[in-house]
Short mmCIF file of C-alpha atoms in Angstrom, two decimals:
data_model
loop_
_atom_site.label_atom_id
_atom_site.label_comp_id
_atom_site.label_asym_id
_atom_site.label_seq_id
_atom_site.Cartn_x
_atom_site.Cartn_y
_atom_site.Cartn_z
CA UNK I 1 0.02 0.20 0.01
CA UNK I 2 1.00 3.62 -0.49
CA UNK I 3 0.75 5.36 2.86
CA UNK I 4 0.76 9.17 3.73
CA UNK I 5 1.40 10.16 7.17
CA UNK I 6 -0.31 13.62 8.32
CA UNK I 7 1.90 14.54 11.27
CA UNK I 8 5.37 12.86 11.48
CA UNK I 9 6.07 13.29 15.24
CA UNK I 10 6.76 10.47 17.69
CA UNK I 11 4.04 8.49 16.45
CA UNK I 12 3.96 9.36 13.09
CA UNK I 13 7.62 9.12 12.65
CA UNK I 14 7.94 5.67 14.33
CA UNK I 15 4.60 3.98 12.44
CA UNK I 16 6.02 5.35 9.17
CA UNK I 17 8.95 3.83 9.54
CA UNK I 18 7.80 0.60 10.56
CA UNK I 19 5.26 0.52 7.65
CA UNK I 20 8.13 1.53 5.30
CA UNK I 21 9.90 -1.48 6.78
CA UNK I 22 7.04 -3.76 6.44
CA UNK I 23 7.05 -3.20 2.77
CA UNK I 24 4.77 0.09 2.05
CA UNK I 25 5.51 3.27 0.29
CA UNK I 26 5.39 5.84 2.75
CA UNK I 27 5.23 9.85 2.31
CA UNK I 28 5.90 11.43 5.63
CA UNK I 29 4.48 14.90 5.84
CA UNK I 30 4.00 17.62 8.83
CA UNK I 31 6.74 17.94 10.95
CA UNK I 32 8.78 20.77 12.53
CA UNK I 33 10.80 21.00 9.26
CA UNK I 34 11.23 19.72 6.06
CA UNK I 35 14.67 18.55 7.13
CA UNK I 36 12.92 16.52 10.03
CA UNK I 37 10.77 14.75 7.48
CA UNK I 38 13.97 14.12 4.99
CA UNK I 39 15.87 12.35 7.81
CA UNK I 40 12.83 10.29 8.61
CA UNK I 41 12.48 9.06 5.20
CA UNK I 42 16.25 8.52 4.87
CA UNK I 43 16.41 6.26 8.01
CA UNK I 44 13.41 4.49 6.94
CA UNK I 45 14.66 3.53 3.76
CA UNK I 46 14.41 3.42 0.09
CA UNK I 47 10.27 3.18 0.58
CA UNK I 48 10.04 6.29 2.12
CA UNK I 49 10.22 10.00 1.11
CA UNK I 50 9.40 13.52 2.36
CA UNK I 51 6.51 15.62 1.04
CA UNK I 52 3.77 18.12 1.76
CA UNK I 53 0.66 17.01 3.24
CA UNK I 54 -0.97 17.40 0.04
CA UNK I 55 1.33 15.02 -1.56
CA UNK I 56 1.04 12.67 1.28
CA UNK I 57 -2.55 12.31 0.32
CA UNK I 58 -2.31 12.03 -3.34
CA UNK I 59 -2.57 8.31 -4.35
CA UNK I 60 -2.67 7.12 -0.60
CA UNK I 61 -4.02 3.60 0.20
CA UNK I 62 -4.20 4.90 3.79
CA UNK I 63 -3.34 8.02 5.66
CA UNK I 64 -2.16 8.07 9.14
CA UNK I 65 -3.50 10.99 11.01
CA UNK I 66 -1.12 11.55 13.89
CA UNK I 67 -1.05 15.42 14.92
CA UNK I 68 -1.42 16.97 17.83
CA UNK I 69 -5.20 18.04 18.28
CA UNK I 70 -4.56 21.75 17.95
CA UNK I 71 -3.33 21.24 14.53
CA UNK I 72 -6.01 19.24 13.10
CA UNK I 73 -7.78 22.18 11.13
CA UNK I 74 -4.21 23.32 9.96
CA UNK I 75 -3.22 19.88 8.40
CA UNK I 76 -6.50 19.35 7.19
CA UNK I 77 -6.39 22.73 5.12
CA UNK I 78 -3.05 21.91 3.77
CA UNK I 79 -4.18 17.74 3.07
CA UNK I 80 -6.94 19.01 0.50
CA UNK I 81 -9.77 16.75 -0.15
CA UNK I 82 -10.30 13.64 1.79
CA UNK I 83 -13.23 12.39 0.35
CA UNK I 84 -13.25 8.44 0.32
CA UNK I 85 -9.93 8.37 1.84
CA UNK I 86 -9.07 5.64 4.46
CA UNK I 87 -7.95 7.73 7.59
CA UNK I 88 -6.70 5.90 10.51
CA UNK I 89 -6.13 8.14 13.37
CA UNK I 90 -4.35 7.91 16.69
CA UNK I 91 -4.91 11.70 17.48
CA UNK I 92 -6.27 12.15 20.66
CA UNK I 93 -8.36 15.53 21.48
CA UNK I 94 -6.10 16.90 24.19
CA UNK I 95 -5.87 20.29 25.26
CA UNK I 96 -2.43 22.26 24.44
CA UNK I 97 -1.21 21.58 27.91
CA UNK I 98 -1.53 17.75 27.30
CA UNK I 99 -3.30 17.29 30.68
CA UNK I 100 -6.92 16.48 29.72
CA UNK I 101 -9.26 15.26 26.86
CA UNK I 102 -11.30 18.35 25.39
CA UNK I 103 -13.85 15.65 23.82
CA UNK I 104 -15.70 12.78 25.64
CA UNK I 105 -18.17 10.52 26.28
CA UNK I 106 -20.75 12.05 24.13
CA UNK I 107 -18.36 12.59 21.42
CA UNK I 108 -14.39 11.44 20.69
CA UNK I 109 -11.75 13.02 18.72
CA UNK I 110 -12.13 10.49 16.04
CA UNK I 111 -15.88 11.12 15.56
CA UNK I 112 -15.03 15.19 15.58
CA UNK I 113 -12.45 14.52 12.91
CA UNK I 114 -14.62 11.97 10.40
CA UNK I 115 -17.39 15.36 10.41
CA UNK I 116 -14.21 17.90 9.90
CA UNK I 117 -12.98 15.58 7.19
CA UNK I 118 -16.09 15.05 5.64
CA UNK I 119 -16.27 11.87 3.38
CA UNK I 120 -13.06 10.00 4.79
CA UNK I 121 -13.38 6.96 6.18
CA UNK I 122 -11.70 7.11 9.55
CA UNK I 123 -10.42 4.61 11.69
CA UNK I 124 -9.42 5.22 15.56
CA UNK I 125 -6.33 3.19 15.76
CA UNK I 126 -2.73 2.91 17.37
CA UNK I 127 -3.45 5.61 19.97
CA UNK I 128 -3.74 2.96 22.63
CA UNK I 129 -0.12 1.87 23.13
CA UNK I 130 2.83 4.12 23.65
CA UNK I 131 5.29 5.18 20.61
CA UNK I 132 8.07 3.69 22.93
CA UNK I 133 6.87 -0.08 22.67
CA UNK I 134 6.30 0.27 18.80
CA UNK I 135 9.83 -0.71 17.55
CA UNK I 136 10.20 -3.44 20.21
CA UNK I 137 7.00 -5.33 19.28
CA UNK I 138 7.66 -4.94 15.45
CA UNK I 139 10.90 -6.85 16.25
CA UNK I 140 9.59 -9.29 18.58
CA UNK I 141 6.71 -10.51 16.40
CA UNK I 142 8.66 -13.73 15.02
CA UNK I 143 7.11 -16.51 17.28
CA UNK I 144 6.36 -14.52 20.21
CA UNK I 145 2.65 -13.99 20.93
CA UNK I 146 1.44 -10.72 19.65
CA UNK I 147 0.03 -7.83 22.02
CA UNK I 148 -3.47 -6.59 21.23
CA UNK I 149 -4.28 -3.34 19.46
CA UNK I 150 -8.02 -2.07 19.51
CA UNK I 151 -9.60 -0.12 16.62
CA UNK I 152 -12.75 0.78 15.51
CA UNK I 153 -14.44 2.64 12.60
CA UNK I 154 -17.99 2.96 10.55
CA UNK I 155 -16.36 1.47 7.25
CA UNK I 156 -15.46 -1.93 6.86
CA UNK I 157 -13.26 -1.76 4.23
CA UNK I 158 -11.34 0.94 5.78
CA UNK I 159 -11.20 -0.93 8.98
CA UNK I 160 -9.88 -4.00 6.72
CA UNK I 161 -7.03 -1.71 5.93
CA UNK I 162 -6.55 -0.57 9.36
CA UNK I 163 -6.16 -4.12 10.91
CA UNK I 164 -4.03 -4.90 8.11
CA UNK I 165 -1.52 -1.95 8.92
CA UNK I 166 -1.46 -3.23 12.59
CA UNK I 167 -0.52 -6.71 11.74
CA UNK I 168 2.17 -5.58 9.74
CA UNK I 169 3.97 -3.74 12.74
CA UNK I 170 3.44 -6.96 14.75
CA UNK I 171 0.18 -6.37 16.85
CA UNK I 172 -2.87 -8.37 16.74
CA UNK I 173 -5.81 -6.33 15.66
CA UNK I 174 -8.98 -6.48 17.69
CA UNK I 175 -12.37 -4.70 16.30
CA UNK I 176 -14.09 -2.55 19.01
CA UNK I 177 -17.04 -1.69 16.73
CA UNK I 178 -18.15 1.52 15.17
CA UNK I 179 -16.01 4.80 15.56
CA UNK I 180 -18.38 5.91 18.45
CA UNK I 181 -16.36 3.57 20.52
CA UNK I 182 -13.63 5.89 20.20
CA UNK I 183 -15.42 7.57 23.25
CA UNK I 184 -14.01 4.50 25.19
CA UNK I 185 -11.00 3.96 23.25
CA UNK I 186 -9.29 7.64 23.94
CA UNK I 187 -10.00 7.32 27.71
CA UNK I 188 -8.31 4.18 27.55
CA UNK I 189 -5.23 6.09 26.02
CA UNK I 190 -4.92 8.00 28.92
CA UNK I 191 -5.04 4.97 31.08
CA UNK I 192 -2.42 3.51 29.42
CA UNK I 193 -0.15 6.70 29.31
CA UNK I 194 -0.56 6.92 33.15
CA UNK I 195 0.75 3.30 33.81
CA UNK I 196 3.36 3.86 30.77
CA UNK I 197 4.75 7.23 32.04
CA UNK I 198 3.92 7.61 35.63
CA UNK I 199 4.34 3.78 36.43
CA UNK I 200 7.26 1.68 38.06
CA UNK I 201 8.00 -0.30 34.77
CA UNK I 202 8.49 2.41 32.00
CA UNK I 203 7.01 3.21 28.73
CA UNK I 204 7.37 0.04 26.69
CA UNK I 205 4.32 -1.25 27.60
CA UNK I 206 1.47 -3.01 25.44
CA UNK I 207 -1.66 -4.91 26.48
CA UNK I 208 -3.07 -8.34 25.30
CA UNK I 209 -6.84 -9.44 25.51
CA UNK I 210 -7.13 -12.64 26.38
CA UNK I 211 -9.91 -15.06 26.63
CA UNK I 212 -10.22 -17.76 29.90
CA UNK I 213 -12.35 -20.80 29.23
CA UNK I 214 -15.10 -21.04 31.73
CA UNK I 215 -14.92 -24.04 34.18
CA UNK I 216 -17.52 -23.35 36.57
CA UNK H 1 -10.51 -9.98 56.39
CA UNK H 2 -14.06 -9.20 56.85
CA UNK H 3 -15.61 -8.00 53.68
CA UNK H 4 -18.65 -6.38 53.48
CA UNK H 5 -20.62 -6.81 49.92
CA UNK H 6 -23.02 -3.65 49.43
CA UNK H 7 -24.95 -5.07 46.20
CA UNK H 8 -24.86 -8.60 45.36
CA UNK H 9 -25.68 -8.86 42.01
CA UNK H 10 -23.54 -10.40 39.32
CA UNK H 11 -20.03 -8.85 40.09
CA UNK H 12 -20.83 -8.40 43.75
CA UNK H 13 -22.14 -12.20 44.17
CA UNK H 14 -19.43 -13.65 42.41
CA UNK H 15 -16.85 -11.53 43.89
CA UNK H 16 -18.05 -12.07 47.59
CA UNK H 17 -18.35 -15.71 46.58
CA UNK H 18 -14.54 -15.70 45.47
CA UNK H 19 -13.47 -13.59 48.61
CA UNK H 20 -15.12 -16.20 50.78
CA UNK H 21 -13.49 -19.14 48.91
CA UNK H 22 -10.21 -17.15 49.24
CA UNK H 23 -10.42 -17.28 53.24
CA UNK H 24 -12.21 -14.12 53.99
CA UNK H 25 -15.32 -13.94 55.95
CA UNK H 26 -18.30 -12.08 53.65
CA UNK H 27 -21.30 -10.38 54.32
CA UNK H 28 -23.65 -10.46 51.30
CA UNK H 29 -26.05 -7.76 51.41
CA UNK H 30 -28.58 -5.36 49.20
CA UNK H 31 -30.02 -7.90 46.59
CA UNK H 32 -33.52 -7.94 44.98
CA UNK H 33 -34.69 -10.60 48.11
CA UNK H 34 -33.36 -11.73 51.46
CA UNK H 35 -33.67 -15.24 49.95
CA UNK H 36 -31.05 -14.18 47.05
CA UNK H 37 -28.58 -13.14 49.71
CA UNK H 38 -29.18 -16.16 51.57
CA UNK H 39 -28.87 -18.52 48.64
CA UNK H 40 -25.58 -16.79 47.81
CA UNK H 41 -24.19 -17.44 51.39
CA UNK H 42 -24.93 -20.84 51.32
CA UNK H 43 -22.98 -21.19 47.95
CA UNK H 44 -20.33 -19.37 49.18
CA UNK H 45 -19.67 -21.78 52.37
CA UNK H 46 -19.30 -21.41 55.86
CA UNK H 47 -17.43 -18.12 56.00
CA UNK H 48 -20.25 -16.14 54.13
CA UNK H 49 -23.61 -15.01 55.26
CA UNK H 50 -26.41 -12.66 54.77
CA UNK H 51 -27.09 -9.51 56.30
CA UNK H 52 -28.18 -5.99 55.72
CA UNK H 53 -25.95 -3.25 54.50
CA UNK H 54 -25.44 -2.25 58.20
CA UNK H 55 -24.40 -5.36 59.02
CA UNK H 56 -22.04 -5.81 56.28
CA UNK H 57 -20.50 -2.60 57.10
CA UNK H 58 -20.04 -3.26 60.80
CA UNK H 59 -16.66 -4.52 61.58
CA UNK H 60 -15.94 -4.51 57.78
CA UNK H 61 -12.07 -4.37 56.70
CA UNK H 62 -12.96 -3.43 53.36
CA UNK H 63 -16.50 -3.09 51.69
CA UNK H 64 -16.96 -4.10 48.09
CA UNK H 65 -19.40 -1.44 46.51
CA UNK H 66 -21.29 -2.78 43.55
CA UNK H 67 -24.79 -1.58 43.02
CA UNK H 68 -26.13 -0.19 39.85
CA UNK H 69 -25.50 3.73 40.07
CA UNK H 70 -29.23 4.67 40.42
CA UNK H 71 -28.89 2.60 43.82
CA UNK H 72 -26.00 4.44 45.24
CA UNK H 73 -28.05 7.12 47.37
CA UNK H 74 -30.13 4.34 48.89
CA UNK H 75 -27.46 1.86 49.67
CA UNK H 76 -25.34 4.65 50.99
CA UNK H 77 -28.38 5.46 53.41
CA UNK H 78 -28.90 2.09 54.46
CA UNK H 79 -25.21 1.35 54.96
CA UNK H 80 -24.64 4.27 57.56
CA UNK H 81 -21.34 5.88 58.62
CA UNK H 82 -18.47 4.82 56.16
CA UNK H 83 -15.78 6.86 57.66
CA UNK H 84 -12.47 5.55 57.22
CA UNK H 85 -13.65 2.46 55.76
CA UNK H 86 -12.02 0.77 52.74
CA UNK H 87 -14.51 1.52 49.98
CA UNK H 88 -13.50 -0.96 47.06
CA UNK H 89 -16.20 0.13 44.38
CA UNK H 90 -16.68 -1.24 40.76
CA UNK H 91 -20.23 0.47 40.46
CA UNK H 92 -20.03 2.42 36.95
CA UNK H 93 -22.04 5.69 36.71
CA UNK H 94 -24.13 4.72 33.93
CA UNK H 95 -27.70 5.68 33.13
CA UNK H 96 -30.97 3.93 33.87
CA UNK H 97 -30.93 1.99 30.33
CA UNK H 98 -27.08 1.14 30.91
CA UNK H 99 -26.30 2.85 27.60
CA UNK H 100 -23.71 5.65 28.66
CA UNK H 101 -21.65 7.11 31.47
CA UNK H 102 -23.36 9.94 33.00
CA UNK H 103 -20.27 11.07 34.68
CA UNK H 104 -17.06 11.78 33.22
CA UNK H 105 -13.58 13.30 32.25
CA UNK H 106 -13.89 16.04 34.24
CA UNK H 107 -15.25 13.61 36.89
CA UNK H 108 -15.77 9.74 37.68
CA UNK H 109 -18.53 7.43 39.42
CA UNK H 110 -15.50 6.70 41.90
CA UNK H 111 -14.70 10.50 42.75
CA UNK H 112 -18.69 11.33 42.77
CA UNK H 113 -18.89 8.12 45.37
CA UNK H 114 -15.86 9.35 47.57
CA UNK H 115 -17.77 12.68 48.11
CA UNK H 116 -21.20 10.95 48.73
CA UNK H 117 -19.61 8.60 51.28
CA UNK H 118 -17.60 11.24 52.71
CA UNK H 119 -14.26 9.85 55.25
CA UNK H 120 -14.33 6.73 52.90
CA UNK H 121 -11.38 5.67 51.70
CA UNK H 122 -12.39 4.64 48.03
CA UNK H 123 -10.44 2.69 45.57
CA UNK H 124 -11.75 1.88 42.04
CA UNK H 125 -11.11 -1.87 41.02
CA UNK H 126 -12.82 -4.98 39.75
CA UNK H 127 -14.88 -2.72 37.39
CA UNK H 128 -12.73 -3.48 34.29
CA UNK H 129 -13.28 -7.10 33.51
CA UNK H 130 -16.68 -8.91 33.09
CA UNK H 131 -18.26 -10.98 36.01
CA UNK H 132 -18.20 -14.08 33.69
CA UNK H 133 -14.53 -14.00 33.59
CA UNK H 134 -13.97 -14.25 37.39
CA UNK H 135 -14.39 -17.64 38.29
CA UNK H 136 -11.96 -19.06 35.34
CA UNK H 137 -9.55 -16.57 36.30
CA UNK H 138 -9.62 -17.70 40.05
CA UNK H 139 -9.44 -21.23 39.41
CA UNK H 140 -6.94 -21.03 36.39
CA UNK H 141 -4.55 -19.25 38.67
CA UNK H 142 -2.33 -21.78 39.68
CA UNK H 143 0.94 -21.64 37.56
CA UNK H 144 -0.70 -19.92 34.65
CA UNK H 145 0.10 -16.52 34.03
CA UNK H 146 -2.24 -13.98 35.66
CA UNK H 147 -4.22 -11.28 33.78
CA UNK H 148 -4.06 -7.59 35.03
CA UNK H 149 -6.43 -5.86 37.03
CA UNK H 150 -6.11 -2.09 37.38
CA UNK H 151 -7.09 -0.05 40.59
CA UNK H 152 -6.57 3.24 41.34
CA UNK H 153 -7.42 5.59 44.69
CA UNK H 154 -6.19 8.25 47.14
CA UNK H 155 -5.08 6.31 50.11
CA UNK H 156 -2.26 3.82 50.08
CA UNK H 157 -3.60 1.68 52.75
CA UNK H 158 -6.92 1.27 51.26
CA UNK H 159 -5.12 0.75 47.69
CA UNK H 160 -3.01 -2.20 49.67
CA UNK H 161 -6.41 -3.76 50.76
CA UNK H 162 -7.68 -3.61 47.25
CA UNK H 163 -4.35 -5.10 45.91
CA UNK H 164 -4.65 -7.90 48.28
CA UNK H 165 -8.06 -8.35 47.15
CA UNK H 166 -7.29 -8.60 43.71
CA UNK H 167 -4.47 -11.11 43.91
CA UNK H 168 -7.00 -13.11 46.09
CA UNK H 169 -9.32 -13.54 43.32
CA UNK H 170 -6.22 -14.60 41.19
CA UNK H 171 -5.76 -11.47 39.12
CA UNK H 172 -2.13 -9.49 38.90
CA UNK H 173 -3.15 -5.73 40.81
CA UNK H 174 -1.77 -2.74 38.65
CA UNK H 175 -1.55 0.38 40.27
CA UNK H 176 -3.01 3.07 37.88
CA UNK H 177 -2.37 5.95 40.37
CA UNK H 178 -4.95 8.47 42.06
CA UNK H 179 -8.83 8.30 42.42
CA UNK H 180 -8.70 10.66 39.60
CA UNK H 181 -7.73 7.98 37.32
CA UNK H 182 -11.49 6.65 37.48
CA UNK H 183 -11.98 9.03 34.73
CA UNK H 184 -9.96 6.63 32.04
CA UNK H 185 -10.55 3.48 34.09
CA UNK H 186 -14.19 3.86 33.74
CA UNK H 187 -14.32 4.19 29.98
CA UNK H 188 -11.98 1.33 29.78
CA UNK H 189 -14.59 -0.73 31.33
CA UNK H 190 -17.08 0.37 28.80
CA UNK H 191 -14.52 -0.98 26.17
CA UNK H 192 -14.14 -4.28 27.40
CA UNK H 193 -17.71 -4.59 27.54
CA UNK H 194 -17.89 -3.55 23.89
CA UNK H 195 -15.36 -6.33 23.42
CA UNK H 196 -17.06 -8.84 25.58
CA UNK H 197 -20.30 -8.49 24.94
CA UNK H 198 -20.20 -7.66 21.15
CA UNK H 199 -17.11 -9.30 20.06
CA UNK H 200 -16.92 -12.75 18.61
CA UNK H 201 -15.32 -14.69 21.35
CA UNK H 202 -17.76 -14.03 24.16
CA UNK H 203 -17.58 -12.70 27.75
CA UNK H 204 -14.90 -14.70 29.06
CA UNK H 205 -12.45 -11.90 28.65
CA UNK H 206 -9.54 -10.46 30.72
CA UNK H 207 -6.50 -8.10 29.87
CA UNK H 208 -2.87 -8.30 30.66
CA UNK H 209 -0.42 -5.44 30.57
CA UNK H 210 3.24 -6.63 29.02
CA UNK H 211 6.29 -4.71 28.81
CA UNK H 212 8.39 -5.48 25.58
CA UNK H 213 12.23 -4.75 26.12
CA UNK H 214 13.59 -1.92 24.06
CA UNK H 215 15.85 -3.45 21.23
CA UNK H 216 16.51 -0.66 18.51
#
C-alpha cells in the first residue's frame, strides 16, 4: 500500500518507519521542518520519502492521522480533499497542555475528525500504545505472542486496511466496533499513558486481551 | 479480612463468593430479596452470610461497592457511616438504560462516590473485567500467568487492601494512580464490555499489560 503520514512526530515518525520496513510506500509530511521529514525518510529506507500533506494524500491507500489536536484544522487545510480516503487516526483530542481530553463520552476526537474531514473513512487506531513500544513489538513479532491493538470505525473496508497495518507492525488487531467506541478508546489511551509514563516499569508497555475458558 | 458486599448482583455475588473461597469472611447485602442473599451465602460456604447493608459495614475491613448507579444513594443511606472504611468500588455511573456513562472525564463515578461517602477511603477496582471471567481466572490461577486488573485510589493503605483482594481472586493488581484516574478506568470498562458482549469470542475476557524490552 501507499501510506501518507499526516503528522510526523513521535507516533507518525515511528509508525511510518515501520510501515516502510513492512513493505509499504510511505510519504512523511507535517513535521517541524522539512529537514526532519527528510531525515525520517532517509532512516526509513528506499520506500519512504518526504512530502507536503497534499503529496502525502495523493494516491494514498491509507493516511495515518497523527498530529497534535491543536493542529487538526491546519493539517486538514493543507491536506486538501479527503473524500473516500481511509484515515487511520491516533490523534487524541487533548488540550494544549496535554493534560486532559477536550472531547469525550458524548463525542470523541475520532468522530469530530470524521465530521471535519467530510467523506473520509476514519478508523481510530494506534493511539492505545506508547510510541516507545512500537519498535520492540515490531522486532519481537517472530514467534512471540502478539500484543493486542484495538481499533474502531464505521467503514468495513477502511477497517480492513487499518487491521492490516496493525498486523504489519506486529500487533493483533482487535475490532472494537463503530467509530463511536472511540469515546472509550481515547480515555483508555490516557489510562495506558498513566501506566506507561507514571508507572514503575517504563513506557515500553502494551496490552493483550485474553479469553479464559469458563470451567465452573 | 472481613468483607462487606454492598450490592450482591452479578459482580458482587461472584466476587463475594470468591473472597469467601479465598479465606475471607463475607457478608452479602443488598440484593432483590433476602432469599437471594441467603442462597449466595449458602453457596459461598461457611465463611459467608447474608445481612443488611449496615451489618455488612459493621466491623468490615473492606467493603465491595457493587450496586447499579441508580442505587447509590439508597445503599449509602442503608449502610450508615462509612468514615475511614476501605470502599472498593466497581460501580459504574451508567444511566438507567445502561447505555452511557453519566459522569465523565472531568469527574468519575468513583470520585462522586468518594464525595457522597464522605470520609470513606474509596478505591476503584474490579469494574474492568466482565463478571463472567472471574471464576475462570480464580480457578486457573495455579501456575498460569495472571491477567492484570487496574485499580486506583487516593489512600495507600486502602489501595493495599484492594491489591490484596485482587490477588486473592487470581489477578495481578496494577496501580494506575490516584482516584481521579477512574475517569479513564471507567470508559476502559465500557471498551471491555464492548469486546466482551459484542465481540466474537464471548464474555470470558480479561487483559494483561506487558512490557516489551526496547531492542532498537
